[in-house]
PDB file of C-alpha atoms and ligand atoms in Angstrom:
ATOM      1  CA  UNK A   1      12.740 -15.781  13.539  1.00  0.00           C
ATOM      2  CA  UNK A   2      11.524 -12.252  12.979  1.00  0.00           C
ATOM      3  CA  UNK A   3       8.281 -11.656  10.822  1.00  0.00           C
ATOM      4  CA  UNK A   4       7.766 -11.388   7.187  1.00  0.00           C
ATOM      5  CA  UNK A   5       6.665  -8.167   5.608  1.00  0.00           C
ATOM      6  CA  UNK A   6       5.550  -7.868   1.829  1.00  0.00           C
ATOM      7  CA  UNK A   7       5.149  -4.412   1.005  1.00  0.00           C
ATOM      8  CA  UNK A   8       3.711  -4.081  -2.462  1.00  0.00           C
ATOM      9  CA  UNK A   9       4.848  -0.507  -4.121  1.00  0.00           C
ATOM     10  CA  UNK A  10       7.548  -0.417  -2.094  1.00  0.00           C
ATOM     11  CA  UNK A  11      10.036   1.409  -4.632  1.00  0.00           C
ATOM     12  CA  UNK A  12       8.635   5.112  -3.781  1.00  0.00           C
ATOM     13  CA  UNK A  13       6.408   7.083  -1.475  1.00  0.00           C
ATOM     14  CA  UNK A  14       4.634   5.655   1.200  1.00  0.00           C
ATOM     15  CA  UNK A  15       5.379   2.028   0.328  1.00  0.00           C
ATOM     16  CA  UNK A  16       9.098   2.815   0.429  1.00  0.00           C
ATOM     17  CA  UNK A  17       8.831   4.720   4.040  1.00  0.00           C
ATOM     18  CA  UNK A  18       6.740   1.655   5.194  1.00  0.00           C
ATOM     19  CA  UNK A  19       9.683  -0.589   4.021  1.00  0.00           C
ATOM     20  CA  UNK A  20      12.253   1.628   5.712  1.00  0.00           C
ATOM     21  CA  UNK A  21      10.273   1.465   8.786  1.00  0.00           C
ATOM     22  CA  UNK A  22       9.291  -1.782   9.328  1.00  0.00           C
ATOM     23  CA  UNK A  23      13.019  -3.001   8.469  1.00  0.00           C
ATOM     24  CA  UNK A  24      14.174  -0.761  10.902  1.00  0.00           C
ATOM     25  CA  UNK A  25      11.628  -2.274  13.739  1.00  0.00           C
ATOM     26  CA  UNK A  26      13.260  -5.828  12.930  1.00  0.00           C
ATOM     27  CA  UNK A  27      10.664  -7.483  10.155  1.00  0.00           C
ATOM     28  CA  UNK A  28      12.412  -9.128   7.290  1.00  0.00           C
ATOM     29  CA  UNK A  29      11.118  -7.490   3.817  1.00  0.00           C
ATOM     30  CA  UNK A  30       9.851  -8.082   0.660  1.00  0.00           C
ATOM     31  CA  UNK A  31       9.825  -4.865  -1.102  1.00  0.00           C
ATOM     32  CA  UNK A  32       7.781  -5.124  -4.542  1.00  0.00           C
ATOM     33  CA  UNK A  33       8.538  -2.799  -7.023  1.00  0.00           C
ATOM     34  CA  UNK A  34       7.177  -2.591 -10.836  1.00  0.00           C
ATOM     35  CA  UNK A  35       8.518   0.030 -13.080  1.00  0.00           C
ATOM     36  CA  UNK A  36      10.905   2.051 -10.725  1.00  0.00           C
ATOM     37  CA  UNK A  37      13.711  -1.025 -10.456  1.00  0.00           C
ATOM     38  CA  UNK A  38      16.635   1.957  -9.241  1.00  0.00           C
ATOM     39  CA  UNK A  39      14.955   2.944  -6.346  1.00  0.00           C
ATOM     40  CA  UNK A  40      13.579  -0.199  -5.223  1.00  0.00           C
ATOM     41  CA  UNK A  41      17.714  -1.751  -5.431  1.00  0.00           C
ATOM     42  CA  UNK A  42      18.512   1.886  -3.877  1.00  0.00           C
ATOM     43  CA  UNK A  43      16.786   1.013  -0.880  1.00  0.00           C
ATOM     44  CA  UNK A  44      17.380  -2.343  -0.848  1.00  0.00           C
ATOM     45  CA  UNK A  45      21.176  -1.603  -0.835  1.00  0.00           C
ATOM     46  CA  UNK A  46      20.977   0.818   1.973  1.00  0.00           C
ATOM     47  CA  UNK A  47      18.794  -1.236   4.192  1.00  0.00           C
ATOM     48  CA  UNK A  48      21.377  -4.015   3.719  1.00  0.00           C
ATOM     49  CA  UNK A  49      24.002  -1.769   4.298  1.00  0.00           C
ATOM     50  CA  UNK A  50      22.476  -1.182   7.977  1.00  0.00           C
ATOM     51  CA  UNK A  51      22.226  -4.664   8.707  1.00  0.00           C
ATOM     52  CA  UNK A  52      18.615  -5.699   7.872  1.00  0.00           C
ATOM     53  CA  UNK A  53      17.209  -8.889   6.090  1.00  0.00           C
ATOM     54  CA  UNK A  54      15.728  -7.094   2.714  1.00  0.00           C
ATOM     55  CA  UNK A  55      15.039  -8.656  -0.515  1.00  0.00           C
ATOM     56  CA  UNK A  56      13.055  -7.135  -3.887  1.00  0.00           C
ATOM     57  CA  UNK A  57      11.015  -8.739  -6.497  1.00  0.00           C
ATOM     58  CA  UNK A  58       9.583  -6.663  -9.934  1.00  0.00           C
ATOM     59  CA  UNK A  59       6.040  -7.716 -10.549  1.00  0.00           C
ATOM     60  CA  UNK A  60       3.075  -6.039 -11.696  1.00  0.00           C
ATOM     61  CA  UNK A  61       0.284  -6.434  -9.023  1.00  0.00           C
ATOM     62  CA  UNK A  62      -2.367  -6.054 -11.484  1.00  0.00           C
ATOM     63  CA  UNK A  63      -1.325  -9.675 -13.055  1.00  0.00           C
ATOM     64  CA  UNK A  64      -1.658 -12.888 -11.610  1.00  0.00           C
ATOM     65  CA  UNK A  65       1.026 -14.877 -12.966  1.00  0.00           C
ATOM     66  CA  UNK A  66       3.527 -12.005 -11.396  1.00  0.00           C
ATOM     67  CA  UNK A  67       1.768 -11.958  -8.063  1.00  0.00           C
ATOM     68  CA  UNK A  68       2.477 -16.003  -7.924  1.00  0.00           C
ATOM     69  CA  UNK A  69       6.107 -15.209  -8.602  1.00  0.00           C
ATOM     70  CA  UNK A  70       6.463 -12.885  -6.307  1.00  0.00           C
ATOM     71  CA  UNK A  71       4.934 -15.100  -3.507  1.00  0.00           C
ATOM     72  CA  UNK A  72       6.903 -17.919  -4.312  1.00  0.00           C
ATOM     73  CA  UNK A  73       9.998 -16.116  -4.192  1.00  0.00           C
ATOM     74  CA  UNK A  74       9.186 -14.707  -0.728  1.00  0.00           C
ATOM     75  CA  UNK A  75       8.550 -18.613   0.713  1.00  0.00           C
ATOM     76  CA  UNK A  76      11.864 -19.425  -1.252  1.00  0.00           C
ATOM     77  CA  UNK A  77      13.575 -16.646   0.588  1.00  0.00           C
ATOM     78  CA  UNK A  78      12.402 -16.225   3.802  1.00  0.00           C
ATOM     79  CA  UNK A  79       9.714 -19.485   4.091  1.00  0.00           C
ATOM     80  CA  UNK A  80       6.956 -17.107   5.373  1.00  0.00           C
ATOM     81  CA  UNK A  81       4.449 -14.470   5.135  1.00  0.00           C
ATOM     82  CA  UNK A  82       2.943 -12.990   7.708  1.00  0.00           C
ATOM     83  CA  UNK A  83       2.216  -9.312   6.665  1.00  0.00           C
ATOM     84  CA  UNK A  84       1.520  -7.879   3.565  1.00  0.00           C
ATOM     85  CA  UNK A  85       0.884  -4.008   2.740  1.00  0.00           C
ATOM     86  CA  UNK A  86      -1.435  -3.347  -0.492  1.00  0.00           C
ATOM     87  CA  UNK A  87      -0.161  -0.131  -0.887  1.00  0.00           C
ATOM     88  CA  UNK A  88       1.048  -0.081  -4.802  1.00  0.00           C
ATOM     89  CA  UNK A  89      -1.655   2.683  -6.446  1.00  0.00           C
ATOM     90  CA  UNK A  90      -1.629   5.280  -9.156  1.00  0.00           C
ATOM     91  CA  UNK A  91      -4.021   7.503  -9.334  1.00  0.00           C
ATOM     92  CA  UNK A  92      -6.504   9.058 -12.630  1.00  0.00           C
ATOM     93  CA  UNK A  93      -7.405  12.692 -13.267  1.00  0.00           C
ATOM     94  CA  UNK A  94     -10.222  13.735 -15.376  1.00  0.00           C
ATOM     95  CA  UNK A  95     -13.797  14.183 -16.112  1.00  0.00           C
ATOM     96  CA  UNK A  96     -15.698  10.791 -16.026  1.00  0.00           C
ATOM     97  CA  UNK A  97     -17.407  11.084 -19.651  1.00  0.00           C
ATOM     98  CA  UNK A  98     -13.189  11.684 -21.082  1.00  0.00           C
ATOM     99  CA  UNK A  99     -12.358   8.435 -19.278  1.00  0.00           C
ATOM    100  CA  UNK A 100     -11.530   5.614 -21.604  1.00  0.00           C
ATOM    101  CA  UNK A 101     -12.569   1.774 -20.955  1.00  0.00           C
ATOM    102  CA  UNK A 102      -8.760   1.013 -20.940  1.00  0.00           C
ATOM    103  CA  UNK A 103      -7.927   3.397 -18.194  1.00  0.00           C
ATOM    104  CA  UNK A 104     -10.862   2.203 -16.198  1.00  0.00           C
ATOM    105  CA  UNK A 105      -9.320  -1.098 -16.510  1.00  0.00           C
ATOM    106  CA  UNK A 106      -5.779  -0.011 -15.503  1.00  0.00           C
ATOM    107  CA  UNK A 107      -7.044   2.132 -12.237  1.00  0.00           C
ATOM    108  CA  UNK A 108      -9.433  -0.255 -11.228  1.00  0.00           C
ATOM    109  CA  UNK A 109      -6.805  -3.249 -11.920  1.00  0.00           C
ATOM    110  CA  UNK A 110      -3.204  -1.369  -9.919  1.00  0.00           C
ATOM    111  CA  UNK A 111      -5.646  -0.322  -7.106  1.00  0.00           C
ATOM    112  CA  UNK A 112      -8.229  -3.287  -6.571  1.00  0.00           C
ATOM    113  CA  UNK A 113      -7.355  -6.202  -8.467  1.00  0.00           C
ATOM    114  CA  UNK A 114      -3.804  -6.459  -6.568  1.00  0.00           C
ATOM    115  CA  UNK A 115      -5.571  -6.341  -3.427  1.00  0.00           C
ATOM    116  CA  UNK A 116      -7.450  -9.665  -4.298  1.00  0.00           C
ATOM    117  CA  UNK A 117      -4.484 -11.116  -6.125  1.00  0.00           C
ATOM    118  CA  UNK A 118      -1.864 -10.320  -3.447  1.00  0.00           C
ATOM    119  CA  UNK A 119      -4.290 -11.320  -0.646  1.00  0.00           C
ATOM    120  CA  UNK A 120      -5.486 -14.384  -1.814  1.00  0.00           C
ATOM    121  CA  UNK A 121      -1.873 -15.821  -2.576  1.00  0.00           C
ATOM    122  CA  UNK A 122      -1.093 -14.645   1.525  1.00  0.00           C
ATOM    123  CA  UNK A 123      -4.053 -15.923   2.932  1.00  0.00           C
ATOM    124  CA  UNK A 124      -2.910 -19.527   1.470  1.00  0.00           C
ATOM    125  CA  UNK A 125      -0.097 -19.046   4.234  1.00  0.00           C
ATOM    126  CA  UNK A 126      -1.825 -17.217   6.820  1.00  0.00           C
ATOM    127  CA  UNK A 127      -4.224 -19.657   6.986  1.00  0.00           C
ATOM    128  CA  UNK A 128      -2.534 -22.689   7.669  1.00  0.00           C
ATOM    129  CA  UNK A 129      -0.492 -20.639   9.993  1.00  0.00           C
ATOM    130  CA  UNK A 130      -3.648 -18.838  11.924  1.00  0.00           C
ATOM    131  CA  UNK A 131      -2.144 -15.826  12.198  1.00  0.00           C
ATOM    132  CA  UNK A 132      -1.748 -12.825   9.913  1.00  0.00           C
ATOM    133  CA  UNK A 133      -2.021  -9.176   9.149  1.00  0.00           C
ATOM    134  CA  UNK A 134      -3.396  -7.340   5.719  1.00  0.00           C
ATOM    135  CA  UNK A 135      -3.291  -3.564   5.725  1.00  0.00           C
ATOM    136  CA  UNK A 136      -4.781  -1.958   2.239  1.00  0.00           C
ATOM    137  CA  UNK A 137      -3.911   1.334   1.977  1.00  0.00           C
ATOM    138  CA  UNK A 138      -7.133   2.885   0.692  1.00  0.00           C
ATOM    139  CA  UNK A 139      -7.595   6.600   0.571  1.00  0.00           C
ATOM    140  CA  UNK A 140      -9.907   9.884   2.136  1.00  0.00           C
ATOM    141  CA  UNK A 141     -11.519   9.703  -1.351  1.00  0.00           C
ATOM    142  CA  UNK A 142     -12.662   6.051  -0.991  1.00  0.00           C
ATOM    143  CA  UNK A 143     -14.528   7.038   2.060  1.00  0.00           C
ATOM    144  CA  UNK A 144     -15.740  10.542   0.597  1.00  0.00           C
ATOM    145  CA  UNK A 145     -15.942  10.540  -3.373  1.00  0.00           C
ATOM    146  CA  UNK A 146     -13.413  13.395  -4.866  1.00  0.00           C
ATOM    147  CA  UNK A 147     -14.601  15.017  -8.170  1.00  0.00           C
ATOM    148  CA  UNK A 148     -12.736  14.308 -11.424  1.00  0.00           C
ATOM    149  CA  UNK A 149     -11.454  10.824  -9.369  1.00  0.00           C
ATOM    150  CA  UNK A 150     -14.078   8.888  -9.832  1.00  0.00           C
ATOM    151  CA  UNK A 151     -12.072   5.897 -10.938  1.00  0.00           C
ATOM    152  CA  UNK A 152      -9.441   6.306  -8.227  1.00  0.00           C
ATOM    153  CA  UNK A 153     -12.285   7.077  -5.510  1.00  0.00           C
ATOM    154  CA  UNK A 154     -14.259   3.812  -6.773  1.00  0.00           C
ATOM    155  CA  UNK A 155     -11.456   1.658  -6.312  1.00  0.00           C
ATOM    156  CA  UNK A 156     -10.456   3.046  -2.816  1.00  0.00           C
ATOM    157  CA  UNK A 157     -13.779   2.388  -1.806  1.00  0.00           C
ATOM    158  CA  UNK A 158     -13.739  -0.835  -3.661  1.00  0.00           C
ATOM    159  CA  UNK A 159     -10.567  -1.590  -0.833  1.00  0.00           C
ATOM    160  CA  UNK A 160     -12.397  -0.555   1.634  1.00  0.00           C
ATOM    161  CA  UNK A 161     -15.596  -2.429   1.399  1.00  0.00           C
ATOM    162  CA  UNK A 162     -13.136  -5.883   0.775  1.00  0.00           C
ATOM    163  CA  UNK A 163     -11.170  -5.023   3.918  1.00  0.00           C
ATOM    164  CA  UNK A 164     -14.511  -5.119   6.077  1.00  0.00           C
ATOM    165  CA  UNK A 165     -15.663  -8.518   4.006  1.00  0.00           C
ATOM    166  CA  UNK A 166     -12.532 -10.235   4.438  1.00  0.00           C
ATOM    167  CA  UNK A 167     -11.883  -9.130   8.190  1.00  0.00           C
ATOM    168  CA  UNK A 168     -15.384 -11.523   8.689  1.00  0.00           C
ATOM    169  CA  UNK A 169     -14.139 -13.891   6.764  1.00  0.00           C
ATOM    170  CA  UNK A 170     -11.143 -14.406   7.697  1.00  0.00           C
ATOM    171  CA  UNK A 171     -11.304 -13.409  11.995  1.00  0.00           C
ATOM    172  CA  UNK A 172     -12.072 -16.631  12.336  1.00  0.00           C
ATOM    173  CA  UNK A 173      -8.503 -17.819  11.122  1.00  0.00           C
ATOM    174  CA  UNK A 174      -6.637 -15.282  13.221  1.00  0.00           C
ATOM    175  CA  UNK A 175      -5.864 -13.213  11.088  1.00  0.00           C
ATOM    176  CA  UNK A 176      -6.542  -8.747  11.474  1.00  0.00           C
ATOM    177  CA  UNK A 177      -7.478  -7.110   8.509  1.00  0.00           C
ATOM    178  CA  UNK A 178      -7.576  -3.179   8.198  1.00  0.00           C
ATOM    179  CA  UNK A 179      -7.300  -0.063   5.931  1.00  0.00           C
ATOM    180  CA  UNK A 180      -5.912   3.330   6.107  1.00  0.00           C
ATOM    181  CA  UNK A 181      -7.417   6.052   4.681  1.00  0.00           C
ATOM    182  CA  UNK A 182      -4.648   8.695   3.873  1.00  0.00           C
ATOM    183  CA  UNK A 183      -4.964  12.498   3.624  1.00  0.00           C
ATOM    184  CA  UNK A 184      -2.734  13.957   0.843  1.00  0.00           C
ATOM    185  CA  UNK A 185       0.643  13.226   1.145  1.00  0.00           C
ATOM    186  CA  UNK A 186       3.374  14.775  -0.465  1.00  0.00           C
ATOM    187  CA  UNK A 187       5.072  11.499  -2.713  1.00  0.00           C
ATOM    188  CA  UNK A 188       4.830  11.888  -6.621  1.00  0.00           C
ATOM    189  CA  UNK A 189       1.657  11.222  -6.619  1.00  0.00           C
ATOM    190  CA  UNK A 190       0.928  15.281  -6.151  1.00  0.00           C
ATOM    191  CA  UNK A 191       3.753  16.004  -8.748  1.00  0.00           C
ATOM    192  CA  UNK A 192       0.866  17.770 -10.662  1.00  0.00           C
ATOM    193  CA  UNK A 193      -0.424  19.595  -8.540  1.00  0.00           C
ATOM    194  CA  UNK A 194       1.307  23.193  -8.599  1.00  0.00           C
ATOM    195  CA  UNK A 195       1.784  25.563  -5.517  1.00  0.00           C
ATOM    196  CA  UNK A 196      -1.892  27.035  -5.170  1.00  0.00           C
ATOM    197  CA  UNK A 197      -3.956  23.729  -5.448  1.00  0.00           C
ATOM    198  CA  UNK A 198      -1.033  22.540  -2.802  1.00  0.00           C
ATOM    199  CA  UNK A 199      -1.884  25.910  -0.697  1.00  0.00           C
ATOM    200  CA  UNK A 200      -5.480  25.307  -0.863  1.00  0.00           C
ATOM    201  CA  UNK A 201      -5.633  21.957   0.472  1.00  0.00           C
ATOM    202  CA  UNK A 202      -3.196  23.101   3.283  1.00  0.00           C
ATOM    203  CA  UNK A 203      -6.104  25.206   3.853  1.00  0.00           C
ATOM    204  CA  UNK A 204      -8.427  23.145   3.993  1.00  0.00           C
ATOM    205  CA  UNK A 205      -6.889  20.676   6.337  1.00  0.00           C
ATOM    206  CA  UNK A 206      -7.200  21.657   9.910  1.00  0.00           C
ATOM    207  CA  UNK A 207      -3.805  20.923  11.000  1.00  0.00           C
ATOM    208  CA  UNK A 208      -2.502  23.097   8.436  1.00  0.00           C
ATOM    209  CA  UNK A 209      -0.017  20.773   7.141  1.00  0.00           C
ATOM    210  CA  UNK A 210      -0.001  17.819   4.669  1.00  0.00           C
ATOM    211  CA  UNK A 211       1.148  14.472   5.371  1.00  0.00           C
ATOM    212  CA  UNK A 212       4.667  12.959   4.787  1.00  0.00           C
ATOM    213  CA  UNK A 213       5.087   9.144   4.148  1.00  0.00           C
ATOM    214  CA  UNK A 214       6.262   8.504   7.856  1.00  0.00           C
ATOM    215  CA  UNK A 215       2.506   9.803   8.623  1.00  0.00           C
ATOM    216  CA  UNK A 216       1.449   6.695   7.079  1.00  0.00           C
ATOM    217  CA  UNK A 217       4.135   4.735   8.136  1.00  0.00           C
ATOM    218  CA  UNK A 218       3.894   5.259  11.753  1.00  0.00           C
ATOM    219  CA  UNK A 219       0.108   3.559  11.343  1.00  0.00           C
ATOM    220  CA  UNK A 220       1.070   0.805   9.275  1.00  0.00           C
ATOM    221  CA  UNK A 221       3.657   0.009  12.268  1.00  0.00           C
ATOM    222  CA  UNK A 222       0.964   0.501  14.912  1.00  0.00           C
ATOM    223  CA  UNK A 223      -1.409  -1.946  12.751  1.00  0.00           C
ATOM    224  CA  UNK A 224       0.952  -4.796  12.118  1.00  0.00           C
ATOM    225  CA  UNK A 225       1.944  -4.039  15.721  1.00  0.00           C
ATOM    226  CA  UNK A 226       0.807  -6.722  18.696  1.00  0.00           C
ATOM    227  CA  UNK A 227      -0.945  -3.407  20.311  1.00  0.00           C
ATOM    228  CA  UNK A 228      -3.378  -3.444  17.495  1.00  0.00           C
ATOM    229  CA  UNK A 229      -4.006  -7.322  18.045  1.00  0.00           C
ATOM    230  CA  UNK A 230      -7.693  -6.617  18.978  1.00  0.00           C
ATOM    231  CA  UNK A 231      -8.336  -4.051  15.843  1.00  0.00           C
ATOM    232  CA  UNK A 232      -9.589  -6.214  12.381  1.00  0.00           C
ATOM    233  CA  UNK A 233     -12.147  -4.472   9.672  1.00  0.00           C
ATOM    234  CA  UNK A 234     -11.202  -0.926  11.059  1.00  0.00           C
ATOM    235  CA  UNK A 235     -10.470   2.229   8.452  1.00  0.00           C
ATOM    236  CA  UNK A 236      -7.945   3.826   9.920  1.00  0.00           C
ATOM    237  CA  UNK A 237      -7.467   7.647   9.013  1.00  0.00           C
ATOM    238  CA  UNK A 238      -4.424   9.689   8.800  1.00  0.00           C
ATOM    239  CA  UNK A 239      -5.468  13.348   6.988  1.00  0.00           C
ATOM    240  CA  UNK A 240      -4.664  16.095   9.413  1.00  0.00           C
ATOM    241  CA  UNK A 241      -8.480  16.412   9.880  1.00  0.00           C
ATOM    242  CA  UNK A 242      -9.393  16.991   5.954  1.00  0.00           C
ATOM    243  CA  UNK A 243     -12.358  14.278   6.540  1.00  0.00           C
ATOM    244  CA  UNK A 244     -13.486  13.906   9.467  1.00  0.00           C
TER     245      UNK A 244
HETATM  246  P1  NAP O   1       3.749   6.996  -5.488  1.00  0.00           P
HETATM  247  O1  NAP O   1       4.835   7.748  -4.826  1.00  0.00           O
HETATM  248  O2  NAP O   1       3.325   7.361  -6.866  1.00  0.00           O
HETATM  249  O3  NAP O   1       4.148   5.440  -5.452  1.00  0.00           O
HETATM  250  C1  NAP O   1       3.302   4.478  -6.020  1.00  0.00           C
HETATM  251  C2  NAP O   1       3.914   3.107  -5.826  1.00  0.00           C
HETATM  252  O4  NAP O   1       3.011   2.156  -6.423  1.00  0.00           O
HETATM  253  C3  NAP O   1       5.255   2.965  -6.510  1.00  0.00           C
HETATM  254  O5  NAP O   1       6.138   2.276  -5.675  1.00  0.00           O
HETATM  255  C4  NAP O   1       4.928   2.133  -7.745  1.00  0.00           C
HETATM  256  O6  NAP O   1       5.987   1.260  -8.123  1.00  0.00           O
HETATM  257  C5  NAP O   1       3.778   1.287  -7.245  1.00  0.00           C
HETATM  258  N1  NAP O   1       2.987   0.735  -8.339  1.00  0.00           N
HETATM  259  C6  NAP O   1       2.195   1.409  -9.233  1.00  0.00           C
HETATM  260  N2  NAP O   1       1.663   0.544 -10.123  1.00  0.00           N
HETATM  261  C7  NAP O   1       2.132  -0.695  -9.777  1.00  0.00           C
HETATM  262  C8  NAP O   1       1.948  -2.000 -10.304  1.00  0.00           C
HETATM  263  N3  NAP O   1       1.153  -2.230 -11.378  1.00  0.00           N
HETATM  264  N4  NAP O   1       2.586  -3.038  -9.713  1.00  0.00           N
HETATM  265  C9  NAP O   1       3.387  -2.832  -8.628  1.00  0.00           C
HETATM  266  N5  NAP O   1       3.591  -1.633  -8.089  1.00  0.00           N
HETATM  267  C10 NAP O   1       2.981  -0.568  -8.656  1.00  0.00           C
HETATM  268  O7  NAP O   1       2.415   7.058  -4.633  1.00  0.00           O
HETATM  269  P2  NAP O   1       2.162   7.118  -3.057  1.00  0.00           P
HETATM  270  O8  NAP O   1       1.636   8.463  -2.755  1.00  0.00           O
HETATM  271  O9  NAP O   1       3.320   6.599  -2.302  1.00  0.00           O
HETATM  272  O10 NAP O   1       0.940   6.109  -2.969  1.00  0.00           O
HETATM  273  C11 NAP O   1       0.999   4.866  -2.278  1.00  0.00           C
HETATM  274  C12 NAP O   1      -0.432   4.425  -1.984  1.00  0.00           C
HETATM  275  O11 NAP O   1      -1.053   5.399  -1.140  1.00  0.00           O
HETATM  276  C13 NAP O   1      -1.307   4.343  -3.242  1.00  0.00           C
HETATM  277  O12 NAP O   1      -2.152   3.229  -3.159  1.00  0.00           O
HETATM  278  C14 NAP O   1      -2.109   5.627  -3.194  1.00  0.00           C
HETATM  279  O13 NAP O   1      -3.339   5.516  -3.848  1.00  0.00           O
HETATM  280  C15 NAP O   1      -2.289   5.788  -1.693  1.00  0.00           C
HETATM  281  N6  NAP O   1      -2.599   7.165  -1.291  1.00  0.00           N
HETATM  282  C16 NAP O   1      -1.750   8.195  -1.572  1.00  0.00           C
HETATM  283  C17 NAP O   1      -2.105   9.483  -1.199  1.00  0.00           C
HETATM  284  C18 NAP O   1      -1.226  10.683  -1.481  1.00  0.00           C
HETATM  285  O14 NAP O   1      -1.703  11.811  -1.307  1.00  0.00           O
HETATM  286  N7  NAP O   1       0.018  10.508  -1.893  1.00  0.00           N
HETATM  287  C19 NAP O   1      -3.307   9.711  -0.533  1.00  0.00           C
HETATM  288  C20 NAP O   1      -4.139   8.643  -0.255  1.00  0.00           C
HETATM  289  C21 NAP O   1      -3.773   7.367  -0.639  1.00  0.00           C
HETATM  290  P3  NAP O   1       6.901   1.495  -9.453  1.00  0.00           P
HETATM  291  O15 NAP O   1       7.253   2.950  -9.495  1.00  0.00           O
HETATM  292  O16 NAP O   1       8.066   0.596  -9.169  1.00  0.00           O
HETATM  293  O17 NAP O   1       6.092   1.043 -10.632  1.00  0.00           O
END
């Protein structure tokens, strides 16, 4: 039987272009979607129309009782897990001393909190299988800081440091985990941003392009790969140079 993927955010972006991919390599899929429930069926409709094993599930990452559910439906419908993709985020603009405790909460609960929620209920089967891969897909701003993103930047460092704390921990039990540390990529997560900032950080990224979703994509399908078998605790970057 061909492996499970879970790929959390999954409706749009990156997390849909993972899905795409990763059906198309021959994993079954879990796509998790929250609030965009037409896109997520969209995809799931065309993936089944090719002839690939996809099913979707609505649940919040940030909430535990949702992550359960979603787990449990993925054992009911395809009796294992052996990949999952944190990749669900939203991101926070603003000066830190505007920033509200409630939106603190919300960043810090989408971008970290899922990644203990959704890994914890995986390891339970990953375990007891001994064999298993995690990718979190962090951010260039967890590793550097960006201004006005503090929030966002905290909690992409917050994956990071967890990715290199559970890769110890959990070596042991065969199972890789890793992080990828994105560049900007044009999803709707830049929808704000008009054509100059978009111009400027062309500039200031020495390939002179920014990154599509297959950018990321192609990574994730190197990491959950059997080439990257040897590769656990690693922050993997895909930025067109922007950090280096
Ligand atoms: P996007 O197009 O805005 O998509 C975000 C995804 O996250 C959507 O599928 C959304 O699902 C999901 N999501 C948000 N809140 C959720 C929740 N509470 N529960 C479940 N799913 C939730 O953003 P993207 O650019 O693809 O970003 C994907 C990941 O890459 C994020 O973690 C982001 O921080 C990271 N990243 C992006 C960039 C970039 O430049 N785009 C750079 C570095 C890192 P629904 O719409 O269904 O709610």
């Amino acid at each position: 039987m061909s492996k499970v993927v879970l790929v959390t955010g999954g409706s749009r972006g990156i997390g849909r272009q993972v899905a795409i991919q990763l059906a198309k390599e021959g994993y079954r899929l879990l796509i998790n979607y929250n609030k965009s429930q037409k896109e997520a069926q969209e995809t799931c409709r065309f993936l089944r129309e090719e002839g690939y094993q996809v099913e979707i599930f609505k649940a919040d990452v940030s909430k535990q009782d949702q992550v359960k559910a979603m787990f449990d439906f993925c054992m009911d419908r395809f009796g294992s897990i052996d990949v999952l993709v944190n990749n669900s985020g939203i991101s926070y603009e603003g000066l830190i001393t505007d920033m509200d405790e409630e939106d603190w909460d919300r960043i810090i609960d989408t971008n970290l909190k899922s990644v203990f929620l959704c890994s914890k209920e995986a390891l339970k089967h990953m375990i007891s299988n001994h064999s298993g891969k995690i990718i979190n897909i962090s951010s260039m701003w967890g590793q550097v800081g960006a201004s006005c993103e503090v929030a966002y930047s905290a909690s992409k460092a917050g994956m990071i440091g967890f990715t290199k704390a559970l890769a110890k921990e959990v070596g042991p039990s065969g199972i890789n985990v890793n992080a990828i540390a994105p560049g900007v990529i044009m999803t709707d997560m830049m929808k704000d941003f008009d054509q100059s900032d978009i111009d400027y950080l062309k500039g200031e990224t020495p390939l002179m392009r920014l990154g599509q979703p297959e950018d990321i994509a192609n990574l994730v399908s190197f990491l959950v790969s059997d080439k990257a078998d040897f590769i656990t605790g690693q922050v993997l970057a895909s930025n067109g140079g922007f950090v280096i």
